[in-house]
Short mmCIF file of C-alpha atoms in Angstrom, two decimals:
data_model
loop_
_atom_site.label_atom_id
_atom_site.label_comp_id
_atom_site.label_asym_id
_atom_site.label_seq_id
_atom_site.Cartn_x
_atom_site.Cartn_y
_atom_site.Cartn_z
CA UNK N 79 -0.07 -0.09 -0.13
CA UNK N 80 1.53 3.36 -1.00
CA UNK N 81 2.19 6.17 1.53
CA UNK N 82 -0.19 8.44 -0.61
CA UNK N 83 -3.09 6.11 -0.55
CA UNK N 84 -2.88 5.75 3.19
CA UNK N 85 -2.52 9.48 3.52
CA UNK N 86 -5.72 9.91 1.62
CA UNK N 87 -7.53 7.39 3.83
CA UNK N 88 -6.38 9.06 6.99
CA UNK N 89 -7.64 12.51 5.71
CA UNK N 90 -11.07 10.92 4.44
CA UNK N 91 -11.32 9.11 7.82
CA UNK N 92 -10.64 12.31 9.88
CA UNK N 93 -13.22 14.32 7.75
CA UNK N 94 -15.73 11.64 8.11
CA UNK N 95 -15.21 11.33 11.99
CA UNK N 96 -15.52 15.14 12.36
CA UNK N 97 -18.65 15.47 10.55
CA UNK N 98 -20.40 12.33 12.08
CA UNK N 99 -19.33 13.43 15.55
CA UNK N 100 -21.19 16.76 14.97
CA UNK N 101 -24.43 14.82 13.77
CA UNK N 102 -24.23 11.16 15.08
CA UNK N 103 -27.54 10.38 13.38
CA UNK N 104 -26.74 11.76 9.85
CA UNK N 105 -25.14 8.39 8.74
CA UNK N 106 -26.58 5.17 9.94
CA UNK N 107 -25.89 1.46 9.15
CA UNK N 108 -28.83 0.03 7.06
CA UNK N 109 -28.35 -3.24 8.77
CA UNK N 110 -28.99 -1.95 12.27
CA UNK N 111 -25.77 -3.66 13.39
CA UNK N 112 -24.18 -0.24 14.97
CA UNK N 113 -21.51 -0.15 12.26
CA UNK N 114 -20.42 3.43 12.73
CA UNK N 115 -21.43 5.80 10.00
CA UNK N 116 -17.79 7.50 9.62
CA UNK N 117 -16.50 4.12 8.61
CA UNK N 118 -19.19 3.88 5.78
CA UNK N 119 -18.26 7.38 4.65
CA UNK N 120 -14.53 6.66 4.60
CA UNK N 121 -15.18 3.52 2.39
CA UNK N 122 -17.20 5.55 0.06
CA UNK N 123 -14.70 8.18 -0.35
CA UNK N 124 -12.08 5.54 -0.84
CA UNK N 125 -14.12 3.48 -3.36
CA UNK N 126 -14.35 6.74 -5.53
CA UNK N 127 -10.56 7.53 -5.00
CA UNK N 128 -9.67 3.97 -6.22
CA UNK N 129 -12.40 3.99 -8.98
CA UNK N 130 -13.68 0.51 -7.49
CA UNK N 131 -17.04 -1.18 -7.18
CA UNK N 132 -18.64 -1.91 -3.98
CA UNK N 133 -17.43 -5.46 -3.93
CA UNK N 134 -13.92 -4.55 -4.96
CA UNK N 135 -13.48 -1.67 -2.28
CA UNK N 136 -14.47 -4.27 0.45
CA UNK N 137 -12.21 -7.00 -0.84
CA UNK N 138 -9.16 -4.59 -1.20
CA UNK N 139 -9.77 -2.60 2.10
CA UNK N 140 -10.05 -5.82 3.88
CA UNK N 141 -6.58 -6.88 2.76
CA UNK N 142 -4.93 -3.55 3.57
CA UNK N 143 -3.51 -3.98 7.00
CA UNK N 144 -3.04 -0.17 7.61
CA UNK N 145 -6.49 0.67 6.55
CA UNK N 146 -8.02 -2.18 8.74
CA UNK N 147 -5.96 -0.68 11.63
CA UNK N 148 -7.10 2.75 10.89
CA UNK N 149 -10.78 1.72 10.67
CA UNK N 150 -10.45 -0.56 13.69
CA UNK N 151 -11.88 -3.51 11.72
CA UNK N 152 -11.01 -7.27 11.62
CA UNK N 153 -10.72 -8.65 8.10
CA UNK N 154 -14.01 -10.25 8.40
CA UNK N 155 -15.75 -7.43 9.94
CA UNK N 156 -16.15 -5.21 6.84
CA UNK N 157 -19.83 -4.56 5.74
CA UNK N 158 -21.22 -6.54 2.94
CA UNK N 159 -21.09 -4.80 -0.45
CA UNK N 160 -24.97 -4.67 -0.51
CA UNK N 161 -24.94 -2.90 2.98
CA UNK N 162 -22.37 -0.41 1.65
CA UNK N 163 -24.48 0.05 -1.45
CA UNK N 164 -27.66 0.97 0.68
CA UNK N 165 -25.83 3.23 2.90
CA UNK N 166 -24.66 5.27 0.21
CA UNK N 167 -28.23 6.45 -0.72
CA UNK N 168 -29.53 6.49 3.00
CA UNK N 169 -27.16 9.53 3.72
CA UNK N 170 -29.07 12.66 2.74
CA UNK N 171 -27.94 14.92 -0.04
CA UNK N 172 -27.41 17.77 2.43
CA UNK N 173 -25.10 15.69 4.52
CA UNK N 174 -22.92 14.70 1.49
CA UNK N 175 -22.88 18.38 0.57
CA UNK N 176 -21.57 19.23 4.25
CA UNK N 177 -18.81 16.74 3.63
CA UNK N 178 -18.08 18.71 0.42
CA UNK N 179 -17.82 22.03 2.28
CA UNK N 180 -15.70 20.58 5.03
CA UNK N 181 -13.32 18.93 2.50
CA UNK N 182 -12.87 22.42 0.90
CA UNK N 183 -11.65 23.98 4.12
CA UNK N 184 -8.80 21.55 4.16
CA UNK N 185 -7.47 23.23 0.84
CA UNK N 186 -7.14 26.62 2.62
CA UNK N 187 -9.40 28.57 0.20
CA UNK N 188 -9.09 32.31 -0.37
CA UNK N 189 -11.88 34.85 -0.66
CA UNK N 190 -12.60 34.95 -4.26
CA UNK N 191 -14.97 32.42 -5.88
CA UNK N 192 -15.87 31.59 -9.61
CA UNK N 193 -19.05 29.88 -10.85
CA UNK N 194 -19.60 27.80 -14.01
CA UNK N 195 -21.46 24.87 -15.11
CA UNK N 196 -20.72 21.82 -17.33
CA UNK N 197 -22.63 18.57 -18.15
CA UNK N 198 -21.80 14.95 -17.36
CA UNK N 199 -23.03 11.99 -19.27
CA UNK N 200 -25.11 9.27 -17.65
CA UNK N 201 -23.84 5.94 -18.15
CA UNK N 202 -25.29 4.29 -21.34
CA UNK N 203 -28.09 1.64 -20.72
CA UNK N 204 -29.87 -0.80 -22.68
CA UNK N 205 -32.75 0.58 -24.67
CA UNK N 206 -35.00 -1.71 -23.00
CA UNK N 207 -33.95 -0.36 -19.47
CA UNK N 208 -34.46 3.34 -20.83
CA UNK N 209 -37.90 2.63 -21.94
CA UNK N 210 -38.84 0.63 -18.83
CA UNK N 211 -37.40 3.43 -16.36
CA UNK N 212 -38.47 6.36 -18.48
CA UNK N 213 -34.90 7.47 -18.62
CA UNK N 214 -34.84 9.94 -21.81
CA UNK N 215 -32.45 12.41 -20.15
CA UNK N 216 -28.66 11.46 -21.22
CA UNK N 217 -26.78 14.41 -19.45
CA UNK N 218 -26.90 16.06 -16.19
CA UNK N 219 -26.19 19.72 -15.73
CA UNK N 220 -23.78 20.50 -12.72
CA UNK N 221 -23.14 23.90 -11.49
CA UNK N 222 -20.10 24.44 -9.23
CA UNK N 223 -18.70 27.24 -7.16
CA UNK N 224 -14.78 27.00 -7.11
CA UNK N 225 -12.21 28.80 -4.97
CA UNK N 226 -9.79 30.47 -7.43
CA UNK N 227 -6.79 30.10 -5.12
CA UNK N 228 -6.88 26.40 -4.47
CA UNK N 229 -9.19 25.14 -7.14
CA UNK N 230 -11.13 23.43 -4.50
CA UNK N 231 -15.01 23.07 -5.16
CA UNK N 232 -16.97 24.92 -2.41
CA UNK N 233 -20.38 23.77 -3.45
CA UNK N 234 -22.25 21.84 -6.01
CA UNK N 235 -25.57 21.72 -7.70
CA UNK N 236 -26.92 19.06 -9.91
CA UNK N 237 -30.04 18.89 -12.11
CA UNK N 238 -31.35 16.56 -14.73
CA UNK N 239 -33.60 19.24 -16.31
CA UNK N 240 -30.93 21.96 -17.26
CA UNK N 241 -32.18 24.95 -15.57
CA UNK N 242 -30.98 28.41 -16.72
CA UNK N 243 -27.54 29.52 -15.23
CA UNK N 244 -29.19 32.49 -13.43
CA UNK N 245 -31.50 29.97 -11.43
CA UNK N 246 -28.84 27.62 -10.24
CA UNK N 247 -26.14 30.28 -10.00
CA UNK N 248 -28.30 32.22 -7.78
CA UNK N 249 -28.92 29.07 -5.50
CA UNK N 250 -25.27 28.24 -5.25
CA UNK N 251 -24.06 31.81 -4.78
CA UNK N 252 -26.40 32.89 -2.11
CA UNK N 253 -25.83 29.92 0.11
CA UNK N 254 -22.01 30.55 0.12
CA UNK N 255 -21.82 34.29 0.65
CA UNK N 256 -20.00 33.95 3.93
CA UNK N 257 -17.21 32.16 2.24
CA UNK N 258 -16.24 34.54 -0.50
CA UNK N 259 -15.82 38.24 -0.88
CA UNK N 260 -16.22 38.44 -4.80
CA UNK N 261 -17.63 36.24 -7.35
CA UNK N 262 -16.78 35.84 -10.88
CA UNK N 263 -18.94 34.46 -13.76
CA UNK N 264 -19.84 34.61 -17.47
CA UNK N 265 -22.51 36.38 -19.22
CA UNK N 266 -24.62 33.31 -18.66
CA UNK N 267 -25.03 34.66 -15.01
CA UNK N 268 -26.08 38.01 -16.07
CA UNK N 269 -28.97 38.90 -13.82
CA UNK N 270 -29.29 42.29 -12.00
CA UNK N 271 -31.22 40.83 -9.03
CA UNK N 272 -28.37 38.27 -8.48
CA UNK N 273 -25.91 41.24 -8.40
CA UNK N 274 -28.13 43.28 -5.95
CA UNK N 275 -28.43 40.19 -3.73
CA UNK N 276 -24.69 39.54 -3.78
CA UNK N 277 -23.97 43.24 -2.83
CA UNK N 278 -26.49 43.12 0.10
CA UNK N 279 -24.45 40.25 1.40
CA UNK N 280 -21.19 41.90 1.03
CA UNK N 281 -20.17 40.06 -2.00
CA UNK N 282 -18.66 41.81 -4.95
CA UNK N 283 -20.18 40.53 -8.19
CA UNK N 284 -17.94 40.14 -11.26
CA UNK N 285 -20.67 38.91 -13.61
CA UNK N 286 -20.16 39.77 -17.23
CA UNK N 287 -23.25 41.66 -18.96
CA UNK N 288 -24.70 40.46 -22.08
CA UNK N 289 -24.59 42.97 -24.96
CA UNK N 290 -27.63 44.54 -25.72
CA UNK N 291 -26.72 48.30 -25.50
CA UNK N 292 -23.53 50.50 -25.66
CA UNK N 293 -23.72 50.82 -21.77
CA UNK N 294 -23.15 46.98 -21.35
CA UNK N 295 -19.64 47.54 -23.08
CA UNK N 296 -18.95 50.07 -20.32
CA UNK N 297 -20.20 47.70 -17.63
CA UNK N 298 -17.78 44.97 -18.74
CA UNK N 299 -14.89 47.24 -19.28
CA UNK N 300 -15.21 48.28 -15.46
CA UNK N 301 -14.83 44.60 -14.29
CA UNK N 302 -11.63 43.84 -12.49
CA UNK N 303 -9.59 42.04 -15.28
CA UNK N 304 -7.44 40.12 -13.01
CA UNK N 305 -10.32 38.82 -10.78
CA UNK N 306 -12.68 38.10 -13.58
CA UNK N 307 -9.84 36.24 -15.54
CA UNK N 308 -9.63 33.75 -12.76
CA UNK N 309 -13.05 32.57 -13.76
CA UNK N 310 -11.30 29.77 -15.81
CA UNK N 311 -10.31 28.04 -12.50
CA UNK N 312 -13.89 26.80 -12.62
CA UNK N 313 -13.32 25.20 -15.92
CA UNK N 314 -10.08 23.84 -14.60
CA UNK N 315 -11.69 22.12 -11.79
CA UNK N 316 -14.21 20.53 -14.09
CA UNK N 317 -11.54 19.36 -16.43
CA UNK N 318 -9.53 17.85 -13.78
CA UNK N 319 -12.42 15.82 -12.44
CA UNK N 320 -13.43 14.59 -16.08
CA UNK N 321 -9.72 13.64 -16.66
CA UNK N 322 -9.32 11.99 -13.18
CA UNK N 323 -12.78 10.25 -13.04
CA UNK N 324 -14.31 10.20 -16.44
CA UNK N 325 -17.09 12.22 -18.14
CA UNK N 326 -19.83 9.95 -17.04
CA UNK N 327 -21.67 8.91 -13.84
CA UNK N 328 -22.29 5.40 -13.38
CA UNK N 329 -25.29 4.96 -11.08
CA UNK N 330 -28.59 4.44 -12.66
CA UNK N 331 -30.94 6.29 -10.23
CA UNK N 332 -30.81 10.00 -10.51
CA UNK N 333 -30.51 10.56 -6.82
CA UNK N 334 -27.56 8.27 -6.65
CA UNK N 335 -26.10 10.07 -9.52
CA UNK N 336 -26.22 13.33 -7.65
CA UNK N 337 -24.68 12.03 -4.69
CA UNK N 338 -21.99 10.47 -6.71
CA UNK N 339 -20.91 13.85 -8.22
CA UNK N 340 -20.84 15.36 -4.97
CA UNK N 341 -18.80 12.58 -3.32
CA UNK N 342 -16.35 12.96 -6.48
CA UNK N 343 -15.93 16.46 -5.84
CA UNK N 344 -15.23 15.82 -2.23
CA UNK N 345 -12.54 13.43 -3.34
CA UNK N 346 -11.24 15.92 -5.78
CA UNK N 347 -10.86 18.36 -2.75
CA UNK N 348 -9.03 15.75 -0.63
CA UNK N 349 -6.61 14.84 -3.48
CA UNK N 350 -5.83 18.40 -4.02
CA UNK N 351 -5.12 18.98 -0.44
CA UNK N 352 -2.66 16.12 -0.38
CA UNK N 353 -0.77 17.76 -3.30
CA UNK N 354 -0.31 21.25 -1.30
#
């Protein structure tokens, strides 16, 4: 077992223990056997980090002496793959998002954020399955708030119905105003009510105006070019995730797909923290 992998497990376990201690009932064992929730979370983070299936991660982790020692588990005491599978969806999305926010703090983020959206493919399924499950949506829209100093993902919003950027951008930006002092976004987030809401929360909006009149050129010219130019860090974060984990999500159910994207972003933050 490499030292880097063990460092990741230590960091993931520390994150899981801290969050589960703050809310002991947030993560529970589906079998009711009292298996601590933080161990479930650690195994889920390790599963994404190693790009493994539920069965593979149980088999591999049970053979890693240092991981078993960290999790305080005997080789035969690991949860069954089906138990791990069920525990993943039992954790509310709000709790997974709290793990994401906590992982971003490990990267020592700055005060400037960038917002952008991208699309992730849903893993292809048979025509019979798509027809039976009424699964006609092929891609998921994902909006992320990214710290431009560390390239850590501060927050994530997923949707299967492709809402306009001004709608998702408003939700993501306004629930994170205490973390940033300025926010950069392209003209897709051009919304005067969003600018006013950000200013009322003490956040400087650096949102490019769409060009309808001459004064829109003037508004864009007044943008801080250095700070606005860091908007590309959001694209960098998306590119890093797609190169590392692939452009598609593997679960079939939409609620598991959303959770998988948030966990993937959390693993991205933990891996960046290890490189600092």
